[in-house]
Amino acid sequence: MNKTDLVKVIAETTGYTKKDVEAVVESTIATITSALAKGEEVKIAGFGTFEVRETAARNGINPKLLAELKEQGVDAETAKTQATIAIAASKKPAFKAAKALKDTVKQ
């Protein structure tokens, strides 16, 4: 289901116009996005919690560069070392489903 489908179903079940429902859906998404951008959590009882999770800085491997180095005949350990890149710390949106939602989906 995409946003258009969601708007259509809500309009059909509530009797509101698609235009009105779309405005409410857009406003809901904008409000959740704005709260997350501020670092706030958005809790919807029986549905779940939208939150921001922080990831620590770490090292990773560039798989494309690693493959290129191996094709060039560089030994595996040296290639792995040369393909290592720094991945900066970041913030990511996350959703944690409520127990009621999990139970409904399991059925």
JSON list of N, CA and C in Angstrom, two decimals, residues 2 4-5 11 15 17 21 37 45-46 52 54 56-57 59 61-63 65 69 73-74 85 88 107:
[
{"chain": "A", "resi": 2, "resn": "ASN", "atom": "N", "xyz": [0.61, 2.16, -0.91]},
{"chain": "A", "resi": 2, "resn": "ASN", "atom": "CA", "xyz": [1.35, 3.41, -0.93]},
{"chain": "A", "resi": 2, "resn": "ASN", "atom": "C", "xyz": [0.47, 4.53, -0.38]},
{"chain": "A", "resi": 4, "resn": "THR", "atom": "N", "xyz": [-1.11, 7.00, -1.83]},
{"chain": "A", "resi": 4, "resn": "THR", "atom": "CA", "xyz": [-2.34, 7.20, -2.59]},
{"chain": "A", "resi": 4, "resn": "THR", "atom": "C", "xyz": [-3.40, 6.18, -2.18]},
{"chain": "A", "resi": 5, "resn": "ASP", "atom": "N", "xyz": [-2.98, 4.92, -2.05]},
{"chain": "A", "resi": 5, "resn": "ASP", "atom": "CA", "xyz": [-3.90, 3.87, -1.61]},
{"chain": "A", "resi": 5, "resn": "ASP", "atom": "C", "xyz": [-4.41, 4.14, -0.20]},
{"chain": "A", "resi": 11, "resn": "ALA", "atom": "N", "xyz": [-10.45, 7.75, 2.93]},
{"chain": "A", "resi": 11, "resn": "ALA", "atom": "CA", "xyz": [-11.57, 8.53, 2.40]},
{"chain": "A", "resi": 11, "resn": "ALA", "atom": "C", "xyz": [-12.83, 7.68, 2.29]},
{"chain": "A", "resi": 15, "resn": "GLY", "atom": "N", "xyz": [-15.70, 8.78, 4.81]},
{"chain": "A", "resi": 15, "resn": "GLY", "atom": "CA", "xyz": [-16.65, 9.64, 4.11]},
{"chain": "A", "resi": 15, "resn": "GLY", "atom": "C", "xyz": [-16.09, 11.03, 3.81]},
{"chain": "A", "resi": 17, "resn": "THR", "atom": "N", "xyz": [-13.49, 13.74, 1.93]},
{"chain": "A", "resi": 17, "resn": "THR", "atom": "CA", "xyz": [-13.00, 13.80, 0.55]},
{"chain": "A", "resi": 17, "resn": "THR", "atom": "C", "xyz": [-11.53, 13.38, 0.52]},
{"chain": "A", "resi": 21, "resn": "VAL", "atom": "N", "xyz": [-8.50, 14.20, 3.26]},
{"chain": "A", "resi": 21, "resn": "VAL", "atom": "CA", "xyz": [-7.72, 13.11, 3.85]},
{"chain": "A", "resi": 21, "resn": "VAL", "atom": "C", "xyz": [-6.25, 13.26, 3.48]},
{"chain": "A", "resi": 37, "resn": "ALA", "atom": "N", "xyz": [13.26, 15.43, 13.53]},
{"chain": "A", "resi": 37, "resn": "ALA", "atom": "CA", "xyz": [14.37, 16.34, 13.22]},
{"chain": "A", "resi": 37, "resn": "ALA", "atom": "C", "xyz": [14.83, 17.10, 14.46]},
{"chain": "A", "resi": 45, "resn": "ALA", "atom": "N", "xyz": [-0.16, 5.42, 20.74]},
{"chain": "A", "resi": 45, "resn": "ALA", "atom": "CA", "xyz": [-0.62, 4.28, 21.54]},
{"chain": "A", "resi": 45, "resn": "ALA", "atom": "C", "xyz": [-1.24, 3.21, 20.66]},
{"chain": "A", "resi": 46, "resn": "GLY", "atom": "N", "xyz": [-0.83, 1.98, 20.89]},
{"chain": "A", "resi": 46, "resn": "GLY", "atom": "CA", "xyz": [-1.36, 0.85, 20.15]},
{"chain": "A", "resi": 46, "resn": "GLY", "atom": "C", "xyz": [-0.74, 0.66, 18.77]},
{"chain": "A", "resi": 52, "resn": "VAL", "atom": "N", "xyz": [14.65, 8.64, 16.96]},
{"chain": "A", "resi": 52, "resn": "VAL", "atom": "CA", "xyz": [15.92, 8.83, 16.27]},
{"chain": "A", "resi": 52, "resn": "VAL", "atom": "C", "xyz": [16.97, 8.01, 17.01]},
{"chain": "A", "resi": 54, "resn": "GLU", "atom": "N", "xyz": [21.05, 6.97, 17.22]},
{"chain": "A", "resi": 54, "resn": "GLU", "atom": "CA", "xyz": [22.39, 7.42, 16.82]},
{"chain": "A", "resi": 54, "resn": "GLU", "atom": "C", "xyz": [23.29, 6.22, 16.59]},
{"chain": "A", "resi": 56, "resn": "ALA", "atom": "N", "xyz": [27.30, 5.03, 16.05]},
{"chain": "A", "resi": 56, "resn": "ALA", "atom": "CA", "xyz": [28.65, 5.48, 16.36]},
{"chain": "A", "resi": 56, "resn": "ALA", "atom": "C", "xyz": [29.51, 5.48, 15.10]},
{"chain": "A", "resi": 57, "resn": "ALA", "atom": "N", "xyz": [30.55, 6.27, 15.12]},
{"chain": "A", "resi": 57, "resn": "ALA", "atom": "CA", "xyz": [31.51, 6.27, 14.02]},
{"chain": "A", "resi": 57, "resn": "ALA", "atom": "C", "xyz": [32.21, 4.90, 14.01]},
{"chain": "A", "resi": 59, "resn": "ASN", "atom": "N", "xyz": [34.67, 1.99, 11.25]},
{"chain": "A", "resi": 59, "resn": "ASN", "atom": "CA", "xyz": [35.35, 1.71, 10.00]},
{"chain": "A", "resi": 59, "resn": "ASN", "atom": "C", "xyz": [34.56, 0.68, 9.21]},
{"chain": "A", "resi": 61, "resn": "ILE", "atom": "N", "xyz": [34.30, -1.31, 4.97]},
{"chain": "A", "resi": 61, "resn": "ILE", "atom": "CA", "xyz": [35.02, -1.71, 3.76]},
{"chain": "A", "resi": 61, "resn": "ILE", "atom": "C", "xyz": [34.23, -1.25, 2.55]},
{"chain": "A", "resi": 62, "resn": "ASN", "atom": "N", "xyz": [34.90, -0.60, 1.61]},
{"chain": "A", "resi": 62, "resn": "ASN", "atom": "CA", "xyz": [34.28, -0.22, 0.35]},
{"chain": "A", "resi": 62, "resn": "ASN", "atom": "C", "xyz": [34.33, -1.45, -0.55]},
{"chain": "A", "resi": 63, "resn": "PRO", "atom": "N", "xyz": [33.20, -2.15, -0.75]},
{"chain": "A", "resi": 63, "resn": "PRO", "atom": "CA", "xyz": [33.23, -3.40, -1.50]},
{"chain": "A", "resi": 63, "resn": "PRO", "atom": "C", "xyz": [33.66, -3.23, -2.96]},
{"chain": "A", "resi": 65, "resn": "LEU", "atom": "N", "xyz": [35.78, -0.92, -4.18]},
{"chain": "A", "resi": 65, "resn": "LEU", "atom": "CA", "xyz": [37.23, -0.74, -4.19]},
{"chain": "A", "resi": 65, "resn": "LEU", "atom": "C", "xyz": [37.94, -2.04, -3.85]},
{"chain": "A", "resi": 69, "resn": "LEU", "atom": "N", "xyz": [40.70, -3.84, -6.24]},
{"chain": "A", "resi": 69, "resn": "LEU", "atom": "CA", "xyz": [42.06, -4.14, -5.78]},
{"chain": "A", "resi": 69, "resn": "LEU", "atom": "C", "xyz": [42.38, -5.62, -5.97]},
{"chain": "A", "resi": 73, "resn": "GLY", "atom": "N", "xyz": [45.24, -7.80, -8.51]},
{"chain": "A", "resi": 73, "resn": "GLY", "atom": "CA", "xyz": [46.20, -8.76, -8.01]},
{"chain": "A", "resi": 73, "resn": "GLY", "atom": "C", "xyz": [46.76, -8.43, -6.64]},
{"chain": "A", "resi": 74, "resn": "VAL", "atom": "N", "xyz": [46.18, -7.47, -5.96]},
{"chain": "A", "resi": 74, "resn": "VAL", "atom": "CA", "xyz": [46.63, -7.13, -4.61]},
{"chain": "A", "resi": 74, "resn": "VAL", "atom": "C", "xyz": [46.17, -8.25, -3.68]},
{"chain": "A", "resi": 85, "resn": "ILE", "atom": "N", "xyz": [37.35, 2.34, 4.92]},
{"chain": "A", "resi": 85, "resn": "ILE", "atom": "CA", "xyz": [36.93, 3.73, 4.93]},
{"chain": "A", "resi": 85, "resn": "ILE", "atom": "C", "xyz": [36.33, 4.07, 6.28]},
{"chain": "A", "resi": 88, "resn": "ALA", "atom": "N", "xyz": [31.18, 7.97, 9.28]},
{"chain": "A", "resi": 88, "resn": "ALA", "atom": "CA", "xyz": [30.91, 8.96, 10.32]},
{"chain": "A", "resi": 88, "resn": "ALA", "atom": "C", "xyz": [29.71, 8.55, 11.17]},
{"chain": "A", "resi": 107, "resn": "GLN", "atom": "N", "xyz": [-1.43, -12.53, 13.86]},
{"chain": "A", "resi": 107, "resn": "GLN", "atom": "CA", "xyz": [-2.65, -13.34, 13.65]},
{"chain": "A", "resi": 107, "resn": "GLN", "atom": "C", "xyz": [-2.85, -13.71, 12.22]}
]
